[in-house]
Amino acid sequence: MNARFCVFAVLLLLTTKAHPASVHLVNAGTSDYVIYHEADAPSSVALAASQMQDYVLKVTGAELPIVNRPGDKMISIGDNLAARQAGVSLAAIPWEGYRIVTRDSDVFLVGRDCEAGQLTPNGGTSNGSLNATYDFLERFLGVRWLMPGEHGDYVPKSADLWIPETDLRDAPALLNRRVPYLQQHRADVKRWCMQQRLGASLYLNHSHNWRRTIPASHFDAHPDWFAERGGVRIPPTGRYKLCTTNPGLIRAYADAAIKYFDQKPAASCYSLSPSDSAGYCQCDRCSALYETDPNGDLSVTPAILAFYNGVAKRVGKKYPGKILAGYVYADYVFPPKKTVKLEPNVFLTWAPSFDYGFTLSRSELQQQWRELLSQWTQVTSNLSYYDLPMHIETEAGALNPPGLEILKLIYPNLQRAKMKGVYVYGIEAWGRAAPLNYLLARLAWNPAADVEALFDEYCAKAYEGGGDDINQLFRLLDREVARHYREYPKARYTLTTDMMRDIYAKNFAAIEKLYRAAESKVRDSDAKVRLSMIGDNLTVLHWNLRQQGVLEAAEESTFHLSDQAFSAFLSANRGSLALSPTMVNDPPPSVRSKFQVTVAPRAKHRDPIKPFQLRGDQHLVLRPLGDDRVELKFSRVSKRGKLVHYAVYRQDASEVASGLVSDTEPIGWESDQADYYHLVISADTASLMVTVSGAAWAVDGKLSDQGLHLLGKVTPLYFYVPDQTASFPLSLEASPPGETASAMLRDPGGQQVASFDCSIISVDRQRIEVSAEQVGWWQLDIQAAASGVIDDVWIKTEPPLSGYFSIAPDFALEVQIQETGVE
Ligand SMILES: [Zn+2]
């Protein structure tokens, strides 16, 4: 038991003895109390009553009836007549806030509640009485919600229950408290978030919203709405940017927001946030607003704030009470040098993107973080916080420590700065980071809470007899991760090979020892399950360390599994709370369309295949050649912390096989009369090369609107131009000036018909005219440009072409999608 809890227990004892007004709720496992709420109370109040009943029963063994009439001895929940008659009113209690009051022999839990379907004036919700109930259960019964699900509760047993004389009130410091990426699609996670009193009386939508608001289809009519680069208005692909100083664009954006509010009268907020990544407009009018940030880099902040103001002013004329929210982030994370007066309906979400990962372990960044926080609070008081400052992105099982020092820096400062919201990423794989997820939720309600005490209490309660060992394990990782981020200036928030070697391989033996020590001491069955969730991740981590060849004597570890056993282990953990591996679960939409596939006659002019690397998710269509076994070999699999999964489907979308993509294990299957098969790879940012035997094949260039994505190594691409094609658009994309590419297009006769160059402009899109003699296989040769280097390159064809590319010219496959889908 930690010191803070001892003090509390002593106080409890004193108040119990000293005040005859304390309430004896349960006596030797029996109780004459009822739980009362009004019959027509909001549904959150009814839920509060049933949670109260459940946990009082679990703790004491006494089942208190839930009634809709006040009883002689009662726990009254909700703002009702009985409470008001007892003098317990909600005067001066803010949204989501509450009071817990003992009066004579009764207990009143009264919170500010929204009726079902009703919103707060700021578009949020308020479940004050439910919040009061969870506070009551924690404070007086000692219950903790350590993790979602049936094994997540900590419930101390006690046949006697005294509630000391109490009159307390509480409310959240932040009006919008969210911890995303906890597997919120799960009902048990949703319940856990409620138990942690996450929520929002102020609704905010600050997501990247330019593409949804101004779709790429506007380009042909309004090219000047879109970013200019290298003197050219760039055809919008991927995370395209807008020309924010264009008056027509500002008008169109405002009109879209107004239309949204017209159609959804209850909506209270619309997002103005730019698309992610760089590529801002370089037209003279936009450029005139740009500045240089203190690091000597481009800052587009003045242009973005002027855009926010411009849209907000127009929308505010019709909807003065609605909020227009936008990030201040990335290339616009530094405040403007000149004071900007923001429109009153503009709300800023500060996302200090330089601090992602554990980079706040570096003292110079801590300094910058403090300075920027203070500067932004001077720009506006309409400010919320968005961050992932203790987050290593990976599926490789690398345990994510809680970042205690960073938490201690951030949260008290957010409270001092009077931030209105907090949106800090949790970790989906709870076995990697349950303590971090718990701390993020607790600090969202009370940013001034004692981080060390919370962490110590968490380990002791969650892992029982093994608590000290797990506490040491996470503190060891906390130190090692902080050290790594100080020693490796390039470390960001994605797991790198350096991290695997320098943090996880280096400390694996120590981690394993602490884990097994904890395991030998745990007796409680729920704590065993919680502990095993860490163990599941260590199994995944071990496999990944072994794959990367960075672990000495890997076979000797107690976590060692053969590749086959590991694959089975992962399949058994589909959708688990502990691991949350993203598998290929359902056939993606492209698999549900009907295809016509033709094996091509050999192209006349063809160049041999060169080593290449495909990046990101992939969809291949394969047509078996004869009765041969179809086999695919992968190489250059660069996982980037991701477990790369594949699934094979027949043309009717039934599954043939699935598993993990690796350099060592080819995949294959016997052809079973299907006309063609789909191979789907969930790769995220991973890249790989694939070699196919036994089938003609083509790769889908339409999974992203940027087209087929190659990384660093390129090979000629082939695509079929069918009869009656008059023309088609083709584009090449890179990220100049650093990452460039050029390409040469040849028709079926081998004649060069066009050349593409992305050394200055990012997208070179051309419409290619086709004559009757040019039906057949075209070839695109991608090359280095005159300047820059080849890294990420995208190639895209548009209708009337199907968007598929062949890579191996001797096994080219023509793919056409038929109009009538399977569904
Ligand atoms: Zn511009």
PDB file of N, CA and C in Angstrom, residues 251-333:
ATOM      1  N   ARG A 251     -14.357  30.838 -49.596  1.00  0.00           N
ATOM      2  CA  ARG A 251     -15.812  30.868 -49.721  1.00  0.00           C
ATOM      3  C   ARG A 251     -16.359  29.434 -49.834  1.00  0.00           C
ATOM      4  N   ALA A 252     -15.717  28.626 -50.686  1.00  0.00           N
ATOM      5  CA  ALA A 252     -16.194  27.248 -50.895  1.00  0.00           C
ATOM      6  C   ALA A 252     -16.087  26.440 -49.598  1.00  0.00           C
ATOM      7  N   TYR A 253     -15.008  26.655 -48.854  1.00  0.00           N
ATOM      8  CA  TYR A 253     -14.824  25.923 -47.593  1.00  0.00           C
ATOM      9  C   TYR A 253     -15.907  26.325 -46.584  1.00  0.00           C
ATOM     10  N   ALA A 254     -16.142  27.641 -46.498  1.00  0.00           N
ATOM     11  CA  ALA A 254     -17.164  28.132 -45.558  1.00  0.00           C
ATOM     12  C   ALA A 254     -18.541  27.607 -45.960  1.00  0.00           C
ATOM     13  N   ASP A 255     -18.820  27.613 -47.274  1.00  0.00           N
ATOM     14  CA  ASP A 255     -20.117  27.102 -47.738  1.00  0.00           C
ATOM     15  C   ASP A 255     -20.300  25.636 -47.345  1.00  0.00           C
ATOM     16  N   ALA A 256     -19.215  24.857 -47.443  1.00  0.00           N
ATOM     17  CA  ALA A 256     -19.299  23.435 -47.071  1.00  0.00           C
ATOM     18  C   ALA A 256     -19.607  23.291 -45.583  1.00  0.00           C
ATOM     19  N   ALA A 257     -18.978  24.133 -44.754  1.00  0.00           N
ATOM     20  CA  ALA A 257     -19.234  24.069 -43.311  1.00  0.00           C
ATOM     21  C   ALA A 257     -20.674  24.474 -43.005  1.00  0.00           C
ATOM     22  N   ILE A 258     -21.140  25.528 -43.680  1.00  0.00           N
ATOM     23  CA  ILE A 258     -22.519  25.993 -43.454  1.00  0.00           C
ATOM     24  C   ILE A 258     -23.520  24.911 -43.870  1.00  0.00           C
ATOM     25  N   LYS A 259     -23.234  24.276 -45.004  1.00  0.00           N
ATOM     26  CA  LYS A 259     -24.123  23.204 -45.477  1.00  0.00           C
ATOM     27  C   LYS A 259     -24.176  22.064 -44.443  1.00  0.00           C
ATOM     28  N   TYR A 260     -23.003  21.751 -43.890  1.00  0.00           N
ATOM     29  CA  TYR A 260     -22.931  20.698 -42.860  1.00  0.00           C
ATOM     30  C   TYR A 260     -23.823  21.053 -41.668  1.00  0.00           C
ATOM     31  N   PHE A 261     -23.737  22.304 -41.200  1.00  0.00           N
ATOM     32  CA  PHE A 261     -24.567  22.719 -40.059  1.00  0.00           C
ATOM     33  C   PHE A 261     -26.051  22.789 -40.434  1.00  0.00           C
ATOM     34  N   ASP A 262     -26.331  23.172 -41.698  1.00  0.00           N
ATOM     35  CA  ASP A 262     -27.736  23.185 -42.156  1.00  0.00           C
ATOM     36  C   ASP A 262     -28.333  21.784 -42.042  1.00  0.00           C
ATOM     37  N   GLN A 263     -27.510  20.801 -42.481  1.00  0.00           N
ATOM     38  CA  GLN A 263     -28.021  19.420 -42.534  1.00  0.00           C
ATOM     39  C   GLN A 263     -28.011  18.756 -41.162  1.00  0.00           C
ATOM     40  N   LYS A 264     -27.127  19.209 -40.267  1.00  0.00           N
ATOM     41  CA  LYS A 264     -27.035  18.618 -38.931  1.00  0.00           C
ATOM     42  C   LYS A 264     -27.152  19.711 -37.887  1.00  0.00           C
ATOM     43  N   PRO A 265     -28.384  20.122 -37.589  1.00  0.00           N
ATOM     44  CA  PRO A 265     -28.562  21.251 -36.669  1.00  0.00           C
ATOM     45  C   PRO A 265     -27.945  21.010 -35.288  1.00  0.00           C
ATOM     46  N   ALA A 266     -27.841  19.744 -34.869  1.00  0.00           N
ATOM     47  CA  ALA A 266     -27.281  19.479 -33.540  1.00  0.00           C
ATOM     48  C   ALA A 266     -25.751  19.557 -33.524  1.00  0.00           C
ATOM     49  N   ALA A 267     -25.130  19.494 -34.707  1.00  0.00           N
ATOM     50  CA  ALA A 267     -23.660  19.523 -34.754  1.00  0.00           C
ATOM     51  C   ALA A 267     -23.169  20.881 -34.277  1.00  0.00           C
ATOM     52  N   SER A 268     -22.062  20.869 -33.542  1.00  0.00           N
ATOM     53  CA  SER A 268     -21.590  22.115 -32.930  1.00  0.00           C
ATOM     54  C   SER A 268     -20.206  22.518 -33.403  1.00  0.00           C
ATOM     55  N   CYS A 269     -19.551  21.662 -34.209  1.00  0.00           N
ATOM     56  CA  CYS A 269     -18.151  21.937 -34.542  1.00  0.00           C
ATOM     57  C   CYS A 269     -17.822  21.398 -35.929  1.00  0.00           C
ATOM     58  N   TYR A 270     -17.030  22.143 -36.671  1.00  0.00           N
ATOM     59  CA  TYR A 270     -16.558  21.680 -37.983  1.00  0.00           C
ATOM     60  C   TYR A 270     -15.052  21.872 -38.039  1.00  0.00           C
ATOM     61  N   SER A 271     -14.374  20.921 -38.656  1.00  0.00           N
ATOM     62  CA  SER A 271     -12.901  20.976 -38.652  1.00  0.00           C
ATOM     63  C   SER A 271     -12.347  21.722 -39.858  1.00  0.00           C
ATOM     64  N   LEU A 272     -11.372  22.578 -39.593  1.00  0.00           N
ATOM     65  CA  LEU A 272     -10.668  23.322 -40.639  1.00  0.00           C
ATOM     66  C   LEU A 272      -9.269  22.773 -40.887  1.00  0.00           C
ATOM     67  N   SER A 273      -8.906  21.694 -40.193  1.00  0.00           N
ATOM     68  CA  SER A 273      -7.505  21.241 -40.195  1.00  0.00           C
ATOM     69  C   SER A 273      -7.030  20.771 -41.563  1.00  0.00           C
ATOM     70  N   PRO A 274      -5.830  21.225 -41.960  1.00  0.00           N
ATOM     71  CA  PRO A 274      -5.226  20.785 -43.233  1.00  0.00           C
ATOM     72  C   PRO A 274      -4.989  19.279 -43.260  1.00  0.00           C
ATOM     73  N   SER A 275      -4.778  18.761 -44.466  1.00  0.00           N
ATOM     74  CA  SER A 275      -4.303  17.387 -44.628  1.00  0.00           C
ATOM     75  C   SER A 275      -2.950  17.269 -43.948  1.00  0.00           C
ATOM     76  N   ASP A 276      -2.618  16.040 -43.583  1.00  0.00           N
ATOM     77  CA  ASP A 276      -1.338  15.789 -42.928  1.00  0.00           C
ATOM     78  C   ASP A 276      -0.179  15.981 -43.930  1.00  0.00           C
ATOM     79  N   SER A 277       1.030  15.996 -43.423  1.00  0.00           N
ATOM     80  CA  SER A 277       2.271  16.079 -44.223  1.00  0.00           C
ATOM     81  C   SER A 277       2.475  17.473 -44.846  1.00  0.00           C
ATOM     82  N   ALA A 278       3.572  17.583 -45.611  1.00  0.00           N
ATOM     83  CA  ALA A 278       3.966  18.894 -46.139  1.00  0.00           C
ATOM     84  C   ALA A 278       3.393  19.119 -47.538  1.00  0.00           C
ATOM     85  N   GLY A 279       3.908  20.116 -48.235  1.00  0.00           N
ATOM     86  CA  GLY A 279       3.473  20.393 -49.617  1.00  0.00           C
ATOM     87  C   GLY A 279       2.589  21.616 -49.729  1.00  0.00           C
ATOM     88  N   TYR A 280       2.818  22.637 -48.883  1.00  0.00           N
ATOM     89  CA  TYR A 280       1.955  23.823 -48.880  1.00  0.00           C
ATOM     90  C   TYR A 280       2.136  24.671 -50.133  1.00  0.00           C
ATOM     91  N   CYS A 281       1.123  25.445 -50.403  1.00  0.00           N
ATOM     92  CA  CYS A 281       1.070  26.260 -51.617  1.00  0.00           C
ATOM     93  C   CYS A 281       2.241  27.236 -51.663  1.00  0.00           C
ATOM     94  N   GLN A 282       2.820  27.373 -52.865  1.00  0.00           N
ATOM     95  CA  GLN A 282       3.945  28.295 -53.035  1.00  0.00           C
ATOM     96  C   GLN A 282       3.569  29.485 -53.910  1.00  0.00           C
ATOM     97  N   CYS A 283       2.274  29.759 -54.062  1.00  0.00           N
ATOM     98  CA  CYS A 283       1.905  30.922 -54.878  1.00  0.00           C
ATOM     99  C   CYS A 283       2.384  32.191 -54.167  1.00  0.00           C
ATOM    100  N   ASP A 284       2.467  33.292 -54.905  1.00  0.00           N
ATOM    101  CA  ASP A 284       3.024  34.521 -54.331  1.00  0.00           C
ATOM    102  C   ASP A 284       2.221  34.987 -53.115  1.00  0.00           C
ATOM    103  N   ARG A 285       0.883  34.894 -53.220  1.00  0.00           N
ATOM    104  CA  ARG A 285       0.044  35.427 -52.150  1.00  0.00           C
ATOM    105  C   ARG A 285       0.225  34.606 -50.863  1.00  0.00           C
ATOM    106  N   CYS A 286       0.274  33.263 -50.997  1.00  0.00           N
ATOM    107  CA  CYS A 286       0.492  32.414 -49.818  1.00  0.00           C
ATOM    108  C   CYS A 286       1.910  32.615 -49.274  1.00  0.00           C
ATOM    109  N   SER A 287       2.897  32.579 -50.191  1.00  0.00           N
ATOM    110  CA  SER A 287       4.300  32.673 -49.759  1.00  0.00           C
ATOM    111  C   SER A 287       4.564  33.957 -48.980  1.00  0.00           C
ATOM    112  N   ALA A 288       3.845  35.028 -49.344  1.00  0.00           N
ATOM    113  CA  ALA A 288       4.063  36.313 -48.671  1.00  0.00           C
ATOM    114  C   ALA A 288       3.750  36.238 -47.183  1.00  0.00           C
ATOM    115  N   LEU A 289       2.925  35.257 -46.806  1.00  0.00           N
ATOM    116  CA  LEU A 289       2.535  35.145 -45.390  1.00  0.00           C
ATOM    117  C   LEU A 289       3.475  34.242 -44.591  1.00  0.00           C
ATOM    118  N   TYR A 290       4.271  33.429 -45.285  1.00  0.00           N
ATOM    119  CA  TYR A 290       5.068  32.424 -44.565  1.00  0.00           C
ATOM    120  C   TYR A 290       6.214  33.070 -43.788  1.00  0.00           C
ATOM    121  N   GLU A 291       6.655  32.345 -42.756  1.00  0.00           N
ATOM    122  CA  GLU A 291       7.761  32.814 -41.921  1.00  0.00           C
ATOM    123  C   GLU A 291       8.802  31.701 -41.792  1.00  0.00           C
ATOM    124  N   THR A 292       9.897  32.033 -41.134  1.00  0.00           N
ATOM    125  CA  THR A 292      10.899  31.028 -40.781  1.00  0.00           C
ATOM    126  C   THR A 292      10.764  30.775 -39.291  1.00  0.00           C
ATOM    127  N   ASP A 293      10.714  29.494 -38.902  1.00  0.00           N
ATOM    128  CA  ASP A 293      10.550  29.200 -37.470  1.00  0.00           C
ATOM    129  C   ASP A 293      11.902  29.295 -36.758  1.00  0.00           C
ATOM    130  N   PRO A 294      11.917  29.212 -35.422  1.00  0.00           N
ATOM    131  CA  PRO A 294      13.178  29.378 -34.692  1.00  0.00           C
ATOM    132  C   PRO A 294      14.242  28.344 -35.066  1.00  0.00           C
ATOM    133  N   ASN A 295      13.838  27.205 -35.659  1.00  0.00           N
ATOM    134  CA  ASN A 295      14.819  26.205 -36.085  1.00  0.00           C
ATOM    135  C   ASN A 295      15.318  26.460 -37.505  1.00  0.00           C
ATOM    136  N   GLY A 296      14.842  27.553 -38.121  1.00  0.00           N
ATOM    137  CA  GLY A 296      15.257  27.866 -39.484  1.00  0.00           C
ATOM    138  C   GLY A 296      14.417  27.179 -40.553  1.00  0.00           C
ATOM    139  N   ASP A 297      13.338  26.523 -40.148  1.00  0.00           N
ATOM    140  CA  ASP A 297      12.478  25.839 -41.117  1.00  0.00           C
ATOM    141  C   ASP A 297      11.267  26.708 -41.487  1.00  0.00           C
ATOM    142  N   LEU A 298      10.596  26.274 -42.573  1.00  0.00           N
ATOM    143  CA  LEU A 298       9.402  26.990 -43.021  1.00  0.00           C
ATOM    144  C   LEU A 298       8.292  26.918 -41.972  1.00  0.00           C
ATOM    145  N   SER A 299       7.654  28.052 -41.695  1.00  0.00           N
ATOM    146  CA  SER A 299       6.463  28.061 -40.846  1.00  0.00           C
ATOM    147  C   SER A 299       5.328  28.698 -41.631  1.00  0.00           C
ATOM    148  N   VAL A 300       4.248  27.927 -41.844  1.00  0.00           N
ATOM    149  CA  VAL A 300       3.112  28.451 -42.607  1.00  0.00           C
ATOM    150  C   VAL A 300       2.004  28.948 -41.673  1.00  0.00           C
ATOM    151  N   THR A 301       2.304  29.075 -40.388  1.00  0.00           N
ATOM    152  CA  THR A 301       1.280  29.416 -39.405  1.00  0.00           C
ATOM    153  C   THR A 301       0.439  30.657 -39.771  1.00  0.00           C
ATOM    154  N   PRO A 302       1.077  31.789 -40.162  1.00  0.00           N
ATOM    155  CA  PRO A 302       0.241  32.959 -40.429  1.00  0.00           C
ATOM    156  C   PRO A 302      -0.802  32.690 -41.525  1.00  0.00           C
ATOM    157  N   ALA A 303      -0.411  31.918 -42.541  1.00  0.00           N
ATOM    158  CA  ALA A 303      -1.350  31.623 -43.629  1.00  0.00           C
ATOM    159  C   ALA A 303      -2.487  30.724 -43.138  1.00  0.00           C
ATOM    160  N   ILE A 304      -2.157  29.751 -42.291  1.00  0.00           N
ATOM    161  CA  ILE A 304      -3.182  28.834 -41.795  1.00  0.00           C
ATOM    162  C   ILE A 304      -4.154  29.580 -40.875  1.00  0.00           C
ATOM    163  N   LEU A 305      -3.630  30.419 -39.991  1.00  0.00           N
ATOM    164  CA  LEU A 305      -4.523  31.160 -39.088  1.00  0.00           C
ATOM    165  C   LEU A 305      -5.395  32.147 -39.867  1.00  0.00           C
ATOM    166  N   ALA A 306      -4.819  32.752 -40.921  1.00  0.00           N
ATOM    167  CA  ALA A 306      -5.621  33.655 -41.749  1.00  0.00           C
ATOM    168  C   ALA A 306      -6.747  32.878 -42.433  1.00  0.00           C
ATOM    169  N   PHE A 307      -6.442  31.671 -42.856  1.00  0.00           N
ATOM    170  CA  PHE A 307      -7.466  30.812 -43.466  1.00  0.00           C
ATOM    171  C   PHE A 307      -8.546  30.450 -42.431  1.00  0.00           C
ATOM    172  N   TYR A 308      -8.117  30.034 -41.226  1.00  0.00           N
ATOM    173  CA  TYR A 308      -9.091  29.709 -40.172  1.00  0.00           C
ATOM    174  C   TYR A 308     -10.005  30.910 -39.922  1.00  0.00           C
ATOM    175  N   ASN A 309      -9.402  32.086 -39.799  1.00  0.00           N
ATOM    176  CA  ASN A 309     -10.188  33.291 -39.551  1.00  0.00           C
ATOM    177  C   ASN A 309     -11.159  33.581 -40.692  1.00  0.00           C
ATOM    178  N   GLY A 310     -10.650  33.445 -41.921  1.00  0.00           N
ATOM    179  CA  GLY A 310     -11.473  33.755 -43.093  1.00  0.00           C
ATOM    180  C   GLY A 310     -12.713  32.878 -43.162  1.00  0.00           C
ATOM    181  N   VAL A 311     -12.526  31.580 -42.937  1.00  0.00           N
ATOM    182  CA  VAL A 311     -13.667  30.656 -42.980  1.00  0.00           C
ATOM    183  C   VAL A 311     -14.593  30.923 -41.786  1.00  0.00           C
ATOM    184  N   ALA A 312     -13.988  31.096 -40.604  1.00  0.00           N
ATOM    185  CA  ALA A 312     -14.794  31.262 -39.387  1.00  0.00           C
ATOM    186  C   ALA A 312     -15.664  32.519 -39.449  1.00  0.00           C
ATOM    187  N   LYS A 313     -15.111  33.557 -40.039  1.00  0.00           N
ATOM    188  CA  LYS A 313     -15.866  34.813 -40.141  1.00  0.00           C
ATOM    189  C   LYS A 313     -17.132  34.614 -40.976  1.00  0.00           C
ATOM    190  N   ARG A 314     -16.971  33.924 -42.109  1.00  0.00           N
ATOM    191  CA  ARG A 314     -18.134  33.691 -42.988  1.00  0.00           C
ATOM    192  C   ARG A 314     -19.149  32.778 -42.316  1.00  0.00           C
ATOM    193  N   VAL A 315     -18.670  31.687 -41.704  1.00  0.00           N
ATOM    194  CA  VAL A 315     -19.593  30.735 -41.066  1.00  0.00           C
ATOM    195  C   VAL A 315     -20.280  31.404 -39.874  1.00  0.00           C
ATOM    196  N   GLY A 316     -19.518  32.241 -39.145  1.00  0.00           N
ATOM    197  CA  GLY A 316     -20.046  32.890 -37.939  1.00  0.00           C
ATOM    198  C   GLY A 316     -21.208  33.821 -38.216  1.00  0.00           C
ATOM    199  N   LYS A 317     -21.295  34.326 -39.442  1.00  0.00           N
ATOM    200  CA  LYS A 317     -22.421  35.215 -39.772  1.00  0.00           C
ATOM    201  C   LYS A 317     -23.736  34.461 -39.670  1.00  0.00           C
ATOM    202  N   LYS A 318     -23.740  33.214 -40.128  1.00  0.00           N
ATOM    203  CA  LYS A 318     -24.977  32.436 -40.044  1.00  0.00           C
ATOM    204  C   LYS A 318     -25.039  31.648 -38.737  1.00  0.00           C
ATOM    205  N   TYR A 319     -23.897  31.144 -38.269  1.00  0.00           N
ATOM    206  CA  TYR A 319     -23.877  30.271 -37.085  1.00  0.00           C
ATOM    207  C   TYR A 319     -22.872  30.785 -36.060  1.00  0.00           C
ATOM    208  N   PRO A 320     -23.208  31.889 -35.391  1.00  0.00           N
ATOM    209  CA  PRO A 320     -22.219  32.471 -34.460  1.00  0.00           C
ATOM    210  C   PRO A 320     -21.861  31.547 -33.295  1.00  0.00           C
ATOM    211  N   GLY A 321     -22.741  30.611 -32.942  1.00  0.00           N
ATOM    212  CA  GLY A 321     -22.470  29.765 -31.775  1.00  0.00           C
ATOM    213  C   GLY A 321     -21.695  28.492 -32.092  1.00  0.00           C
ATOM    214  N   LYS A 322     -21.460  28.220 -33.374  1.00  0.00           N
ATOM    215  CA  LYS A 322     -20.768  26.970 -33.727  1.00  0.00           C
ATOM    216  C   LYS A 322     -19.249  27.176 -33.693  1.00  0.00           C
ATOM    217  N   ILE A 323     -18.548  26.068 -33.439  1.00  0.00           N
ATOM    218  CA  ILE A 323     -17.087  26.134 -33.306  1.00  0.00           C
ATOM    219  C   ILE A 323     -16.419  25.685 -34.604  1.00  0.00           C
ATOM    220  N   LEU A 324     -15.385  26.402 -35.026  1.00  0.00           N
ATOM    221  CA  LEU A 324     -14.534  25.978 -36.142  1.00  0.00           C
ATOM    222  C   LEU A 324     -13.169  25.626 -35.549  1.00  0.00           C
ATOM    223  N   ALA A 325     -12.849  24.319 -35.591  1.00  0.00           N
ATOM    224  CA  ALA A 325     -11.637  23.858 -34.907  1.00  0.00           C
ATOM    225  C   ALA A 325     -10.544  23.536 -35.914  1.00  0.00           C
ATOM    226  N   GLY A 326      -9.307  23.825 -35.556  1.00  0.00           N
ATOM    227  CA  GLY A 326      -8.185  23.506 -36.442  1.00  0.00           C
ATOM    228  C   GLY A 326      -6.919  23.246 -35.643  1.00  0.00           C
ATOM    229  N   TYR A 327      -6.074  22.389 -36.216  1.00  0.00           N
ATOM    230  CA  TYR A 327      -4.789  22.112 -35.560  1.00  0.00           C
ATOM    231  C   TYR A 327      -3.853  23.311 -35.646  1.00  0.00           C
ATOM    232  N   VAL A 328      -2.928  23.384 -34.684  1.00  0.00           N
ATOM    233  CA  VAL A 328      -1.672  24.106 -34.884  1.00  0.00           C
ATOM    234  C   VAL A 328      -0.593  23.052 -34.645  1.00  0.00           C
ATOM    235  N   TYR A 329       0.172  22.739 -35.696  1.00  0.00           N
ATOM    236  CA  TYR A 329       0.820  21.424 -35.782  1.00  0.00           C
ATOM    237  C   TYR A 329       1.836  21.437 -36.920  1.00  0.00           C
ATOM    238  N   ALA A 330       2.835  20.565 -36.839  1.00  0.00           N
ATOM    239  CA  ALA A 330       3.781  20.327 -37.938  1.00  0.00           C
ATOM    240  C   ALA A 330       4.355  21.641 -38.493  1.00  0.00           C
ATOM    241  N   ASP A 331       4.082  21.965 -39.743  1.00  0.00           N
ATOM    242  CA  ASP A 331       4.639  23.191 -40.329  1.00  0.00           C
ATOM    243  C   ASP A 331       3.960  24.452 -39.810  1.00  0.00           C
ATOM    244  N   TYR A 332       2.983  24.300 -38.953  1.00  0.00           N
ATOM    245  CA  TYR A 332       2.319  25.480 -38.364  1.00  0.00           C
ATOM    246  C   TYR A 332       2.167  25.297 -36.856  1.00  0.00           C
ATOM    247  N   VAL A 333       3.210  24.695 -36.253  1.00  0.00           N
ATOM    248  CA  VAL A 333       3.187  24.447 -34.811  1.00  0.00           C
ATOM    249  C   VAL A 333       3.730  25.654 -34.036  1.00  0.00           C
TER     250      VAL A 333
END
